[in-house]
Amino acid sequence: MQPICIIPARGGSKGLPRKNVLPLCGRPLLAWTVLAAVEACGKDHVFVTTDDAEIAAIATQYGACAIERPADIACDTASSEAALLHALGVIAETRPLPDHFLFLQCTSPLTDAADLRAVLELVRCDGADTAFSATSSHRFLWRDGPGGVEGINHDSRIRLRRQDREPEFAENGAIYAMHTAGFLEKKHRFFGKTLIHLMPEERSWEIDSPNDFAVATVLLRERLRVQHAALLPASPAAVVFDFDGVMTDNRVLTDQNGGESVTCDRSDGMGIAALRKAGIRLLVLSTEENPVVAARCAKLKVECIYGQADKAARLKQWLVEEGLAPGQTIYVGNDRNDAACLELVGCPVAVADAYPEALQRALIVLKRKGGQGAVRELCDLILSQY
């Protein structure tokens, strides 16, 4: 029987409020773990146990089944084991429980499906009762003692080289696998024979604070950078561009009579023409009321909607009117007024010099800045898949 994955995700968090739903590189933090679990175990085998309606909605959106967790096991003092036991009880009401299951922490968004499968194999094929993910540790640990600090894992009088020390491992808090029957009996994640799956440090980052979140963003963004083409929709329904800061360099030139002009990159035009030839719908959506927006779009032969205070509402309306799927739509933005639009589509994109509100919500961050070839870069990326 196919193993299942259970992901506890509370709504409360002290160190980083609402961390499980915060946007991380274009998706809510929780979504990265759910997607890895779905890839490893299948869509109908991933469960998120939560006390929070927003978290439940995100879990469902990305392919998991949401389990409502009672308040008494969703407080700060409740154990993860209590949540797992409750979730297994709920699951058992509708299906037989598998021989093994995975317990995943959604605060480890860099974990990938291969890591999940590797930990699972330790209990399915390698004779372990439980298994977990860890990293190699070579740190000298200390604690307070009666005469000052004293060494824990070493004799402070003998400074051994790394290669001369016994290997040690630090639990990274990402993945746990166990025999279901054993867990139900022992009610703890560790029992019997336990084995370790080693993960590299760059995939072992656990988020508990704003600083952790910032580091995870850098690590995940670097991973995504080499996957840009794969992150695009297989058949894009539409590409929607903001104007200022995307098609322009976000500056405006004003003459003595108050006339305004903007700076664009001529190379963008050829890329847009190629997308149009490929049959992809194109739209420029802007809050700017200056007719320069319409003039530039007319030259590029791109549909234009400008002077929109609520861009997300207008985008949603346009997609419905045109019968286009949001999940197959690409949106390119650069500022806070693009945030809701970026969250609305399946492939949110930001230019290199975008503001933080846009960068957090972007799945793809382009190498080029707005008005300096960013549009052409995206066009070429899309066309490379045709």
mmCIF file of N, CA and C in Angstrom, residues 7-51:
data_model
loop_
_atom_site.group_PDB
_atom_site.id
_atom_site.type_symbol
_atom_site.label_atom_id
_atom_site.label_comp_id
_atom_site.label_asym_id
_atom_site.label_seq_id
_atom_site.Cartn_x
_atom_site.Cartn_y
_atom_site.Cartn_z
ATOM 1 N N ILE A 7 1.667 16.429 7.229
ATOM 2 C CA ILE A 7 2.384 17.692 7.434
ATOM 3 C C ILE A 7 1.619 18.527 8.460
ATOM 4 N N PRO A 8 2.102 18.643 9.680
ATOM 5 C CA PRO A 8 1.463 19.527 10.647
ATOM 6 C C PRO A 8 1.771 20.992 10.315
ATOM 7 N N ALA A 9 0.756 21.852 10.379
ATOM 8 C CA ALA A 9 0.965 23.279 10.057
ATOM 9 C C ALA A 9 -0.018 24.119 10.864
ATOM 10 N N ARG A 10 0.437 24.629 11.984
ATOM 11 C CA ARG A 10 -0.420 25.464 12.839
ATOM 12 C C ARG A 10 -0.525 26.883 12.283
ATOM 13 N N GLY A 11 -1.574 27.553 12.679
ATOM 14 C CA GLY A 11 -1.730 28.946 12.285
ATOM 15 C C GLY A 11 -0.901 29.889 13.124
ATOM 16 N N GLY A 12 -0.626 29.512 14.374
ATOM 17 C CA GLY A 12 0.142 30.376 15.270
ATOM 18 C C GLY A 12 1.633 30.148 15.144
ATOM 19 N N SER A 13 2.392 31.216 15.304
ATOM 20 C CA SER A 13 3.854 31.134 15.284
ATOM 21 C C SER A 13 4.403 32.355 15.991
ATOM 22 N N LYS A 14 5.281 32.130 16.964
ATOM 23 C CA LYS A 14 5.818 33.241 17.751
ATOM 24 C C LYS A 14 7.009 33.921 17.067
ATOM 25 N N GLY A 15 7.978 33.115 16.622
ATOM 26 C CA GLY A 15 9.205 33.683 16.064
ATOM 27 C C GLY A 15 8.989 34.441 14.778
ATOM 28 N N LEU A 16 8.100 33.931 13.930
ATOM 29 C CA LEU A 16 7.805 34.554 12.637
ATOM 30 C C LEU A 16 6.303 34.395 12.400
ATOM 31 N N PRO A 17 5.512 35.399 12.782
ATOM 32 C CA PRO A 17 4.052 35.282 12.697
ATOM 33 C C PRO A 17 3.571 34.884 11.300
ATOM 34 N N ARG A 18 2.626 33.942 11.270
ATOM 35 C CA ARG A 18 1.990 33.465 10.039
ATOM 36 C C ARG A 18 3.006 32.913 9.042
ATOM 37 N N LYS A 19 4.079 32.343 9.543
ATOM 38 C CA LYS A 19 5.167 31.937 8.649
ATOM 39 C C LYS A 19 4.732 30.889 7.625
ATOM 40 N N ASN A 20 3.805 30.014 7.989
ATOM 41 C CA ASN A 20 3.431 28.942 7.068
ATOM 42 C C ASN A 20 2.734 29.421 5.809
ATOM 43 N N VAL A 21 2.202 30.653 5.836
ATOM 44 C CA VAL A 21 1.506 31.177 4.658
ATOM 45 C C VAL A 21 2.273 32.323 3.998
ATOM 46 N N LEU A 22 3.413 32.698 4.542
ATOM 47 C CA LEU A 22 4.177 33.808 3.958
ATOM 48 C C LEU A 22 4.684 33.438 2.560
ATOM 49 N N PRO A 23 4.666 34.391 1.625
ATOM 50 C CA PRO A 23 5.168 34.086 0.274
ATOM 51 C C PRO A 23 6.676 33.899 0.263
ATOM 52 N N LEU A 24 7.109 32.770 -0.284
ATOM 53 C CA LEU A 24 8.523 32.449 -0.401
ATOM 54 C C LEU A 24 8.797 32.071 -1.851
ATOM 55 N N CYS A 25 9.481 32.945 -2.572
ATOM 56 C CA CYS A 25 9.831 32.679 -3.977
ATOM 57 C C CYS A 25 8.609 32.274 -4.799
ATOM 58 N N GLY A 26 7.524 32.999 -4.633
ATOM 59 C CA GLY A 26 6.365 32.814 -5.498
ATOM 60 C C GLY A 26 5.301 31.864 -5.001
ATOM 61 N N ARG A 27 5.537 31.199 -3.867
ATOM 62 C CA ARG A 27 4.543 30.295 -3.306
ATOM 63 C C ARG A 27 4.521 30.447 -1.792
ATOM 64 N N PRO A 28 3.394 30.143 -1.155
ATOM 65 C CA PRO A 28 3.393 30.142 0.314
ATOM 66 C C PRO A 28 4.398 29.115 0.833
ATOM 67 N N LEU A 29 4.992 29.405 1.980
ATOM 68 C CA LEU A 29 5.995 28.509 2.560
ATOM 69 C C LEU A 29 5.508 27.061 2.577
ATOM 70 N N LEU A 30 4.286 26.834 3.052
ATOM 71 C CA LEU A 30 3.733 25.484 3.134
ATOM 72 C C LEU A 30 3.738 24.773 1.783
ATOM 73 N N ALA A 31 3.501 25.511 0.704
ATOM 74 C CA ALA A 31 3.328 24.903 -0.616
ATOM 75 C C ALA A 31 4.552 24.106 -1.055
ATOM 76 N N TRP A 32 5.751 24.554 -0.696
ATOM 77 C CA TRP A 32 6.965 23.869 -1.153
ATOM 78 C C TRP A 32 7.029 22.448 -0.600
ATOM 79 N N THR A 33 6.664 22.267 0.665
ATOM 80 C CA THR A 33 6.671 20.926 1.251
ATOM 81 C C THR A 33 5.554 20.069 0.681
ATOM 82 N N VAL A 34 4.377 20.662 0.493
ATOM 83 C CA VAL A 34 3.253 19.916 -0.084
ATOM 84 C C VAL A 34 3.612 19.413 -1.479
ATOM 85 N N LEU A 35 4.198 20.264 -2.305
ATOM 86 C CA LEU A 35 4.549 19.868 -3.671
ATOM 87 C C LEU A 35 5.588 18.747 -3.688
ATOM 88 N N ALA A 36 6.573 18.815 -2.799
ATOM 89 C CA ALA A 36 7.573 17.738 -2.713
ATOM 90 C C ALA A 36 6.909 16.429 -2.287
ATOM 91 N N ALA A 37 5.967 16.526 -1.349
ATOM 92 C CA ALA A 37 5.271 15.330 -0.863
ATOM 93 C C ALA A 37 4.394 14.723 -1.951
ATOM 94 N N VAL A 38 3.691 15.565 -2.702
ATOM 95 C CA VAL A 38 2.841 15.075 -3.789
ATOM 96 C C VAL A 38 3.689 14.381 -4.853
ATOM 97 N N GLU A 39 4.843 14.962 -5.154
ATOM 98 C CA GLU A 39 5.732 14.341 -6.142
ATOM 99 C C GLU A 39 6.234 12.987 -5.659
ATOM 100 N N ALA A 40 6.504 12.873 -4.362
ATOM 101 C CA ALA A 40 7.078 11.636 -3.828
ATOM 102 C C ALA A 40 6.038 10.544 -3.598
ATOM 103 N N CYS A 41 4.837 10.939 -3.150
ATOM 104 C CA CYS A 41 3.860 9.927 -2.718
ATOM 105 C C CYS A 41 2.534 9.948 -3.471
ATOM 106 N N GLY A 42 2.265 10.980 -4.236
ATOM 107 C CA GLY A 42 1.014 11.043 -4.976
ATOM 108 C C GLY A 42 0.009 11.979 -4.343
ATOM 109 N N LYS A 43 -0.846 12.556 -5.177
ATOM 110 C CA LYS A 43 -1.758 13.624 -4.740
ATOM 111 C C LYS A 43 -2.721 13.179 -3.658
ATOM 112 N N ASP A 44 -3.220 11.954 -3.707
ATOM 113 C CA ASP A 44 -4.213 11.495 -2.736
ATOM 114 C C ASP A 44 -3.594 10.935 -1.467
ATOM 115 N N HIS A 45 -2.295 11.126 -1.297
ATOM 116 C CA HIS A 45 -1.600 10.528 -0.156
ATOM 117 C C HIS A 45 -0.888 11.564 0.712
ATOM 118 N N VAL A 46 -1.253 12.827 0.549
ATOM 119 C CA VAL A 46 -0.622 13.902 1.321
ATOM 120 C C VAL A 46 -1.695 14.608 2.148
ATOM 121 N N PHE A 47 -1.431 14.766 3.443
ATOM 122 C CA PHE A 47 -2.394 15.353 4.366
ATOM 123 C C PHE A 47 -1.738 16.473 5.169
ATOM 124 N N VAL A 48 -2.445 17.582 5.300
ATOM 125 C CA VAL A 48 -1.992 18.691 6.141
ATOM 126 C C VAL A 48 -2.959 18.818 7.302
ATOM 127 N N THR A 49 -2.453 18.691 8.508
ATOM 128 C CA THR A 49 -3.283 18.832 9.696
ATOM 129 C C THR A 49 -3.091 20.241 10.259
ATOM 130 N N THR A 50 -4.197 20.982 10.362
ATOM 131 C CA THR A 50 -4.092 22.390 10.725
ATOM 132 C C THR A 50 -5.333 22.882 11.459
ATOM 133 N N ASP A 51 -5.147 23.960 12.192
ATOM 134 C CA ASP A 51 -6.251 24.623 12.885
ATOM 135 C C ASP A 51 -6.653 25.914 12.174
#
